[in-house]
């Protein structure tokens, strides 16, 4: 009997509470699903599901065994993903970067990886992002995402390593030292703070704070909100998932935000240097155990760029 396949049936029925919906979720018909679940129950020697007219209800044994069944199914999925990664991505380096990392630093990291690592380095194949490479260096795939997404991808083996924001929950992965990058407050260029000789945080009252959603990295989000409140600002928050969205909201005259992108001639946007130590962008490299060389390369880039 294919134990993992039949455990997948059990998990699907438990999640859906209905055999028909579980069959649809598994892209199969109901009879083989019911038969498979019966075979699983016979194999385990316990009833897992009560079959009722209203649907499917877990038995006492089913309730106790469901968490273990989920773990086995999830581990099987991870094993499959890892095997595909190894089979499809030889000679590639797959890394991730938080969307808070400026574009110039992302490309600096890619360039360093291409030129400093051997061409036969193994890593994950990219699902999205920037892909680059040549015959003389390693092929580099970059995924841009939230800190929560990147931590999960490193844990699952989809990414070999990633640059994420600090603080963050990084259990289950190796984490390097924290590096601080300069960050600025951006405001509408016609806002009173933009022309002030000594701008202050209270001047930003009346504007919304535009930043990543809390779900992107709850610890970092709460740290920034607490900082603003300590500085006298208790303002509404609107979602800006990256600098492009942030600059658009600021140029519209309704919002301010934080960016590690250095001052530039962006129309409608002014850069302010407020509490530079307090608002600095804190980053660290997280990695899988075998990606120590990769992490060292990125750490050197971050330390070098922070001094510019």
mmCIF file of C-alpha atoms in Angstrom:
data_model
loop_
_atom_site.group_PDB
_atom_site.id
_atom_site.type_symbol
_atom_site.label_atom_id
_atom_site.label_comp_id
_atom_site.label_asym_id
_atom_site.label_seq_id
_atom_site.Cartn_x
_atom_site.Cartn_y
_atom_site.Cartn_z
ATOM 1 C CA UNK A 1 0.000 0.000 0.000
ATOM 2 C CA UNK A 2 1.177 3.532 -0.822
ATOM 3 C CA UNK A 3 1.000 4.836 2.748
ATOM 4 C CA UNK A 4 1.700 8.497 1.956
ATOM 5 C CA UNK A 5 -0.928 8.553 -0.796
ATOM 6 C CA UNK A 6 -3.547 7.077 1.509
ATOM 7 C CA UNK A 7 -2.575 9.433 4.340
ATOM 8 C CA UNK A 8 -3.134 12.265 1.877
ATOM 9 C CA UNK A 9 -6.693 10.974 1.418
ATOM 10 C CA UNK A 10 -7.199 11.031 5.189
ATOM 11 C CA UNK A 11 -5.848 14.574 5.549
ATOM 12 C CA UNK A 12 -8.004 15.842 2.678
ATOM 13 C CA UNK A 13 -11.194 14.341 4.134
ATOM 14 C CA UNK A 14 -10.334 15.750 7.579
ATOM 15 C CA UNK A 15 -9.745 19.206 6.088
ATOM 16 C CA UNK A 16 -12.864 19.255 3.923
ATOM 17 C CA UNK A 17 -15.204 17.388 6.281
ATOM 18 C CA UNK A 18 -16.813 15.847 3.212
ATOM 19 C CA UNK A 19 -15.800 13.022 0.864
ATOM 20 C CA UNK A 20 -17.028 14.736 -2.285
ATOM 21 C CA UNK A 21 -15.156 17.967 -1.589
ATOM 22 C CA UNK A 22 -12.030 16.043 -0.592
ATOM 23 C CA UNK A 23 -12.152 14.073 -3.854
ATOM 24 C CA UNK A 24 -12.499 17.310 -5.828
ATOM 25 C CA UNK A 25 -9.549 18.848 -3.957
ATOM 26 C CA UNK A 26 -7.447 15.786 -4.856
ATOM 27 C CA UNK A 27 -8.677 15.845 -8.468
ATOM 28 C CA UNK A 28 -10.160 12.365 -8.268
ATOM 29 C CA UNK A 29 -13.579 10.729 -7.951
ATOM 30 C CA UNK A 30 -15.165 9.820 -4.629
ATOM 31 C CA UNK A 31 -15.308 5.966 -4.854
ATOM 32 C CA UNK A 32 -11.518 5.385 -5.014
ATOM 33 C CA UNK A 33 -11.059 7.961 -2.248
ATOM 34 C CA UNK A 34 -13.501 6.113 0.026
ATOM 35 C CA UNK A 35 -11.940 2.758 -0.840
ATOM 36 C CA UNK A 36 -8.450 4.095 -0.181
ATOM 37 C CA UNK A 37 -9.462 5.458 3.204
ATOM 38 C CA UNK A 38 -10.998 2.087 4.109
ATOM 39 C CA UNK A 39 -7.724 0.349 3.189
ATOM 40 C CA UNK A 40 -5.799 2.819 5.334
ATOM 41 C CA UNK A 41 -8.075 2.146 8.303
ATOM 42 C CA UNK A 42 -7.631 -1.599 7.831
ATOM 43 C CA UNK A 43 -3.858 -1.169 7.590
ATOM 44 C CA UNK A 44 -3.712 0.910 10.786
ATOM 45 C CA UNK A 45 -6.290 -1.186 12.625
ATOM 46 C CA UNK A 46 -8.438 1.802 13.700
ATOM 47 C CA UNK A 47 -11.376 3.754 12.344
ATOM 48 C CA UNK A 48 -10.347 7.294 11.381
ATOM 49 C CA UNK A 49 -13.577 8.783 10.013
ATOM 50 C CA UNK A 50 -17.241 8.531 10.971
ATOM 51 C CA UNK A 51 -19.296 8.588 7.774
ATOM 52 C CA UNK A 52 -22.547 10.516 8.274
ATOM 53 C CA UNK A 53 -25.213 11.978 6.012
ATOM 54 C CA UNK A 54 -23.907 15.439 6.796
ATOM 55 C CA UNK A 55 -20.322 14.592 5.961
ATOM 56 C CA UNK A 56 -17.205 13.117 7.541
ATOM 57 C CA UNK A 57 -16.346 13.422 11.233
ATOM 58 C CA UNK A 58 -13.051 12.429 12.815
ATOM 59 C CA UNK A 59 -13.089 9.579 15.320
ATOM 60 C CA UNK A 60 -11.099 9.813 18.530
ATOM 61 C CA UNK A 61 -8.288 7.880 16.840
ATOM 62 C CA UNK A 62 -8.518 10.132 13.807
ATOM 63 C CA UNK A 63 -8.127 13.230 15.974
ATOM 64 C CA UNK A 64 -5.018 11.769 17.606
ATOM 65 C CA UNK A 65 -3.411 10.562 14.377
ATOM 66 C CA UNK A 66 -4.186 13.557 12.141
ATOM 67 C CA UNK A 67 -1.198 15.719 13.270
ATOM 68 C CA UNK A 68 1.231 12.858 12.573
ATOM 69 C CA UNK A 69 -0.418 12.204 9.207
ATOM 70 C CA UNK A 70 0.008 15.875 8.273
ATOM 71 C CA UNK A 71 3.693 15.745 9.166
ATOM 72 C CA UNK A 72 4.273 12.686 6.995
ATOM 73 C CA UNK A 73 2.416 14.185 4.035
ATOM 74 C CA UNK A 74 4.248 17.513 4.383
ATOM 75 C CA UNK A 75 7.613 15.756 4.682
ATOM 76 C CA UNK A 76 6.857 13.750 1.544
ATOM 77 C CA UNK A 77 6.048 16.980 -0.306
ATOM 78 C CA UNK A 78 9.304 18.531 0.889
ATOM 79 C CA UNK A 79 11.236 15.431 -0.163
ATOM 80 C CA UNK A 80 9.707 15.653 -3.631
ATOM 81 C CA UNK A 81 10.470 19.379 -3.881
ATOM 82 C CA UNK A 82 14.045 18.784 -2.749
ATOM 83 C CA UNK A 83 14.576 15.995 -5.255
ATOM 84 C CA UNK A 84 13.247 18.227 -8.043
ATOM 85 C CA UNK A 85 15.509 21.023 -6.867
ATOM 86 C CA UNK A 86 18.558 18.795 -7.020
ATOM 87 C CA UNK A 87 17.590 17.277 -10.369
ATOM 88 C CA UNK A 88 16.768 20.555 -12.097
ATOM 89 C CA UNK A 89 19.150 23.086 -10.647
ATOM 90 C CA UNK A 90 22.687 21.794 -10.907
ATOM 91 C CA UNK A 91 25.067 24.654 -11.493
ATOM 92 C CA UNK A 92 22.604 27.214 -10.097
ATOM 93 C CA UNK A 93 22.554 29.362 -6.986
ATOM 94 C CA UNK A 94 19.086 30.201 -5.733
ATOM 95 C CA UNK A 95 18.861 32.949 -3.180
ATOM 96 C CA UNK A 96 16.218 35.374 -1.945
ATOM 97 C CA UNK A 97 16.169 39.033 -0.986
ATOM 98 C CA UNK A 98 13.662 40.996 1.033
ATOM 99 C CA UNK A 99 11.791 43.615 -0.998
ATOM 100 C CA UNK A 100 13.267 46.196 1.395
ATOM 101 C CA UNK A 101 16.741 45.618 -0.097
ATOM 102 C CA UNK A 102 17.484 48.379 -2.669
ATOM 103 C CA UNK A 103 17.753 47.332 -6.311
ATOM 104 C CA UNK A 104 21.407 48.358 -6.479
ATOM 105 C CA UNK A 105 22.293 46.054 -3.610
ATOM 106 C CA UNK A 106 20.360 43.171 -5.142
ATOM 107 C CA UNK A 107 22.376 43.450 -8.349
ATOM 108 C CA UNK A 108 25.606 43.871 -6.352
ATOM 109 C CA UNK A 109 24.849 40.582 -4.587
ATOM 110 C CA UNK A 110 24.100 38.814 -7.879
ATOM 111 C CA UNK A 111 27.340 40.082 -9.411
ATOM 112 C CA UNK A 112 29.360 38.940 -6.389
ATOM 113 C CA UNK A 113 27.789 35.483 -6.494
ATOM 114 C CA UNK A 114 28.494 35.082 -10.206
ATOM 115 C CA UNK A 115 32.137 36.045 -9.951
ATOM 116 C CA UNK A 116 33.141 34.522 -6.598
ATOM 117 C CA UNK A 117 31.499 31.103 -6.592
ATOM 118 C CA UNK A 118 32.300 28.060 -8.766
ATOM 119 C CA UNK A 119 30.088 27.251 -11.706
ATOM 120 C CA UNK A 120 29.127 23.802 -10.361
ATOM 121 C CA UNK A 121 27.553 25.138 -7.137
ATOM 122 C CA UNK A 122 24.246 23.356 -6.413
ATOM 123 C CA UNK A 123 21.145 25.240 -5.324
ATOM 124 C CA UNK A 124 17.439 25.683 -5.932
ATOM 125 C CA UNK A 125 15.841 26.512 -9.253
ATOM 126 C CA UNK A 126 14.067 29.875 -9.281
ATOM 127 C CA UNK A 127 10.282 30.160 -9.350
ATOM 128 C CA UNK A 128 10.403 33.924 -9.887
ATOM 129 C CA UNK A 129 12.769 36.846 -9.878
ATOM 130 C CA UNK A 130 15.992 37.778 -11.645
ATOM 131 C CA UNK A 131 17.976 35.122 -13.486
ATOM 132 C CA UNK A 132 21.501 35.689 -14.701
ATOM 133 C CA UNK A 133 24.623 33.726 -15.481
ATOM 134 C CA UNK A 134 27.406 32.949 -17.940
ATOM 135 C CA UNK A 135 29.748 30.121 -18.874
ATOM 136 C CA UNK A 136 32.546 31.243 -16.566
ATOM 137 C CA UNK A 137 30.595 31.651 -13.329
ATOM 138 C CA UNK A 138 27.641 30.302 -11.389
ATOM 139 C CA UNK A 139 24.088 30.777 -12.642
ATOM 140 C CA UNK A 140 22.222 32.937 -10.139
ATOM 141 C CA UNK A 141 18.458 32.935 -9.556
ATOM 142 C CA UNK A 142 16.954 35.594 -7.320
ATOM 143 C CA UNK A 143 13.557 35.593 -5.632
ATOM 144 C CA UNK A 144 12.267 38.863 -4.177
ATOM 145 C CA UNK A 145 9.752 38.360 -1.379
ATOM 146 C CA UNK A 146 8.697 39.131 2.161
ATOM 147 C CA UNK A 147 10.784 38.019 5.109
ATOM 148 C CA UNK A 148 8.166 35.445 6.157
ATOM 149 C CA UNK A 149 8.066 33.994 2.634
ATOM 150 C CA UNK A 150 11.843 33.815 2.377
ATOM 151 C CA UNK A 151 12.296 32.145 5.771
ATOM 152 C CA UNK A 152 9.773 29.503 4.734
ATOM 153 C CA UNK A 153 11.526 28.975 1.392
ATOM 154 C CA UNK A 154 14.922 28.513 3.041
ATOM 155 C CA UNK A 155 13.411 26.076 5.550
ATOM 156 C CA UNK A 156 11.795 24.103 2.719
ATOM 157 C CA UNK A 157 14.967 24.052 0.603
ATOM 158 C CA UNK A 158 13.497 26.131 -2.206
ATOM 159 C CA UNK A 159 16.070 28.858 -1.466
ATOM 160 C CA UNK A 160 19.592 28.054 -0.303
ATOM 161 C CA UNK A 161 19.959 31.369 1.523
ATOM 162 C CA UNK A 162 18.290 34.756 1.736
ATOM 163 C CA UNK A 163 18.702 38.306 3.002
ATOM 164 C CA UNK A 164 15.838 39.058 5.399
ATOM 165 C CA UNK A 165 14.864 41.854 7.760
ATOM 166 C CA UNK A 166 15.674 41.784 11.452
ATOM 167 C CA UNK A 167 13.946 41.196 13.799
ATOM 168 C CA UNK A 168 12.222 38.122 12.397
ATOM 169 C CA UNK A 169 11.322 34.589 13.456
ATOM 170 C CA UNK A 170 14.124 32.488 11.962
ATOM 171 C CA UNK A 171 13.779 29.198 13.838
ATOM 172 C CA UNK A 172 15.002 26.224 11.851
ATOM 173 C CA UNK A 173 17.623 28.057 9.780
ATOM 174 C CA UNK A 174 21.156 29.314 10.421
ATOM 175 C CA UNK A 175 21.320 33.110 10.803
ATOM 176 C CA UNK A 176 24.290 35.420 10.368
ATOM 177 C CA UNK A 177 25.094 38.726 12.080
ATOM 178 C CA UNK A 178 22.842 41.754 11.811
ATOM 179 C CA UNK A 179 23.960 44.482 9.388
ATOM 180 C CA UNK A 180 22.547 48.003 9.500
ATOM 181 C CA UNK A 181 21.890 49.915 6.277
ATOM 182 C CA UNK A 182 21.031 53.622 6.101
ATOM 183 C CA UNK A 183 17.341 54.333 5.692
ATOM 184 C CA UNK A 184 15.502 57.568 5.006
ATOM 185 C CA UNK A 185 12.028 58.932 5.606
ATOM 186 C CA UNK A 186 10.345 59.842 2.303
ATOM 187 C CA UNK A 187 7.595 62.474 2.208
ATOM 188 C CA UNK A 188 5.682 64.385 -0.494
ATOM 189 C CA UNK A 189 8.010 67.033 -1.925
ATOM 190 C CA UNK A 190 5.436 69.743 -1.184
ATOM 191 C CA UNK A 191 4.924 68.695 2.447
ATOM 192 C CA UNK A 192 5.975 71.182 5.124
ATOM 193 C CA UNK A 193 8.584 68.779 6.505
ATOM 194 C CA UNK A 194 10.357 68.702 3.118
ATOM 195 C CA UNK A 195 11.223 72.390 3.387
ATOM 196 C CA UNK A 196 11.911 72.493 7.114
ATOM 197 C CA UNK A 197 15.421 73.233 8.308
ATOM 198 C CA UNK A 198 15.023 70.732 11.125
ATOM 199 C CA UNK A 199 12.187 68.328 10.261
ATOM 200 C CA UNK A 200 10.679 66.246 13.066
ATOM 201 C CA UNK A 201 8.448 63.200 13.238
ATOM 202 C CA UNK A 202 5.443 65.113 14.661
ATOM 203 C CA UNK A 203 5.428 67.179 11.453
ATOM 204 C CA UNK A 204 4.289 64.026 9.645
ATOM 205 C CA UNK A 205 0.955 63.940 11.483
ATOM 206 C CA UNK A 206 -1.824 63.999 8.923
ATOM 207 C CA UNK A 207 -0.028 61.597 6.589
ATOM 208 C CA UNK A 208 -0.523 57.830 6.575
ATOM 209 C CA UNK A 209 2.443 55.533 7.091
ATOM 210 C CA UNK A 210 2.986 53.417 3.972
ATOM 211 C CA UNK A 211 4.867 50.178 4.544
ATOM 212 C CA UNK A 212 4.776 46.408 4.035
ATOM 213 C CA UNK A 213 1.790 44.555 5.539
ATOM 214 C CA UNK A 214 2.260 43.212 9.048
ATOM 215 C CA UNK A 215 2.022 39.645 7.726
ATOM 216 C CA UNK A 216 5.226 40.226 5.730
ATOM 217 C CA UNK A 217 7.230 40.238 8.992
ATOM 218 C CA UNK A 218 5.282 40.906 12.213
ATOM 219 C CA UNK A 219 8.316 41.600 14.482
ATOM 220 C CA UNK A 220 9.793 44.242 12.138
ATOM 221 C CA UNK A 221 6.374 45.817 11.507
ATOM 222 C CA UNK A 222 5.681 46.141 15.235
ATOM 223 C CA UNK A 223 9.153 47.580 15.833
ATOM 224 C CA UNK A 224 8.565 50.384 13.308
ATOM 225 C CA UNK A 225 5.064 51.179 14.569
ATOM 226 C CA UNK A 226 6.358 51.320 18.152
ATOM 227 C CA UNK A 227 9.169 53.628 17.044
ATOM 228 C CA UNK A 228 6.732 56.018 15.382
ATOM 229 C CA UNK A 229 4.552 56.097 18.497
ATOM 230 C CA UNK A 230 7.577 56.805 20.675
ATOM 231 C CA UNK A 231 8.323 59.739 18.368
ATOM 232 C CA UNK A 232 4.808 61.146 18.778
ATOM 233 C CA UNK A 233 3.125 59.597 15.735
ATOM 234 C CA UNK A 234 0.056 57.372 15.936
ATOM 235 C CA UNK A 235 -1.000 57.387 12.293
ATOM 236 C CA UNK A 236 -3.015 55.119 10.003
ATOM 237 C CA UNK A 237 -1.082 52.457 8.115
ATOM 238 C CA UNK A 238 -1.518 51.656 4.442
ATOM 239 C CA UNK A 239 0.112 48.820 2.530
ATOM 240 C CA UNK A 240 3.094 49.501 0.266
ATOM 241 C CA UNK A 241 4.733 46.186 -0.595
ATOM 242 C CA UNK A 242 7.837 47.659 -2.236
ATOM 243 C CA UNK A 243 9.553 50.962 -2.992
ATOM 244 C CA UNK A 244 7.663 51.449 -6.239
ATOM 245 C CA UNK A 245 4.330 51.319 -4.401
ATOM 246 C CA UNK A 246 5.731 53.448 -1.581
ATOM 247 C CA UNK A 247 6.979 56.203 -3.878
ATOM 248 C CA UNK A 248 3.635 56.278 -5.701
ATOM 249 C CA UNK A 249 1.751 56.710 -2.403
ATOM 250 C CA UNK A 250 4.157 59.426 -1.257
ATOM 251 C CA UNK A 251 3.993 61.300 -4.567
ATOM 252 C CA UNK A 252 0.189 61.262 -4.259
ATOM 253 C CA UNK A 253 0.627 63.507 -1.219
ATOM 254 C CA UNK A 254 -1.092 61.244 1.295
ATOM 255 C CA UNK A 255 1.683 59.182 2.834
ATOM 256 C CA UNK A 256 5.207 58.942 4.164
ATOM 257 C CA UNK A 257 7.397 55.877 4.546
ATOM 258 C CA UNK A 258 10.876 54.422 5.032
ATOM 259 C CA UNK A 259 13.267 53.428 2.274
ATOM 260 C CA UNK A 260 16.851 52.205 1.995
ATOM 261 C CA UNK A 261 17.015 53.526 -1.578
ATOM 262 C CA UNK A 262 19.369 56.524 -1.510
ATOM 263 C CA UNK A 263 18.032 59.986 -2.419
ATOM 264 C CA UNK A 264 17.333 60.416 -6.123
ATOM 265 C CA UNK A 265 15.446 62.733 -8.419
ATOM 266 C CA UNK A 266 12.130 60.904 -8.053
ATOM 267 C CA UNK A 267 9.339 63.373 -8.921
ATOM 268 C CA UNK A 268 7.012 64.199 -6.034
ATOM 269 C CA UNK A 269 9.235 62.603 -3.370
ATOM 270 C CA UNK A 270 11.628 64.182 -0.848
ATOM 271 C CA UNK A 271 14.124 62.330 1.372
ATOM 272 C CA UNK A 272 14.523 63.289 5.056
ATOM 273 C CA UNK A 273 17.304 62.220 7.413
ATOM 274 C CA UNK A 274 15.430 61.604 10.676
ATOM 275 C CA UNK A 275 16.785 59.523 13.602
ATOM 276 C CA UNK A 276 19.162 57.589 11.328
ATOM 277 C CA UNK A 277 20.215 55.038 13.947
ATOM 278 C CA UNK A 278 16.663 54.337 15.054
ATOM 279 C CA UNK A 279 15.228 53.821 11.551
ATOM 280 C CA UNK A 280 18.222 51.984 10.046
ATOM 281 C CA UNK A 281 17.291 48.895 8.035
ATOM 282 C CA UNK A 282 18.530 45.832 9.900
ATOM 283 C CA UNK A 283 19.310 42.821 7.745
ATOM 284 C CA UNK A 284 20.807 39.377 8.179
ATOM 285 C CA UNK A 285 21.560 36.416 5.961
ATOM 286 C CA UNK A 286 19.768 33.162 6.734
ATOM 287 C CA UNK A 287 20.835 29.932 5.110
ATOM 288 C CA UNK A 288 20.701 26.198 4.827
ATOM 289 C CA UNK A 289 23.677 24.449 6.500
ATOM 290 C CA UNK A 290 25.460 23.717 3.208
ATOM 291 C CA UNK A 291 25.237 27.334 1.981
ATOM 292 C CA UNK A 292 27.844 28.868 4.288
ATOM 293 C CA UNK A 293 30.067 29.998 1.400
ATOM 294 C CA UNK A 294 27.126 31.761 -0.243
ATOM 295 C CA UNK A 295 26.221 33.550 2.966
ATOM 296 C CA UNK A 296 29.800 34.767 3.430
ATOM 297 C CA UNK A 297 29.778 36.325 -0.031
ATOM 298 C CA UNK A 298 26.531 38.180 0.663
ATOM 299 C CA UNK A 299 27.667 39.283 4.125
ATOM 300 C CA UNK A 300 30.723 40.907 2.564
ATOM 301 C CA UNK A 301 28.557 42.740 0.039
ATOM 302 C CA UNK A 302 26.229 44.042 2.746
ATOM 303 C CA UNK A 303 29.099 45.263 4.910
ATOM 304 C CA UNK A 304 30.777 46.945 1.943
ATOM 305 C CA UNK A 305 27.616 48.645 0.707
ATOM 306 C CA UNK A 306 26.662 49.991 4.130
ATOM 307 C CA UNK A 307 29.852 52.041 4.197
ATOM 308 C CA UNK A 308 29.131 53.846 0.932
#
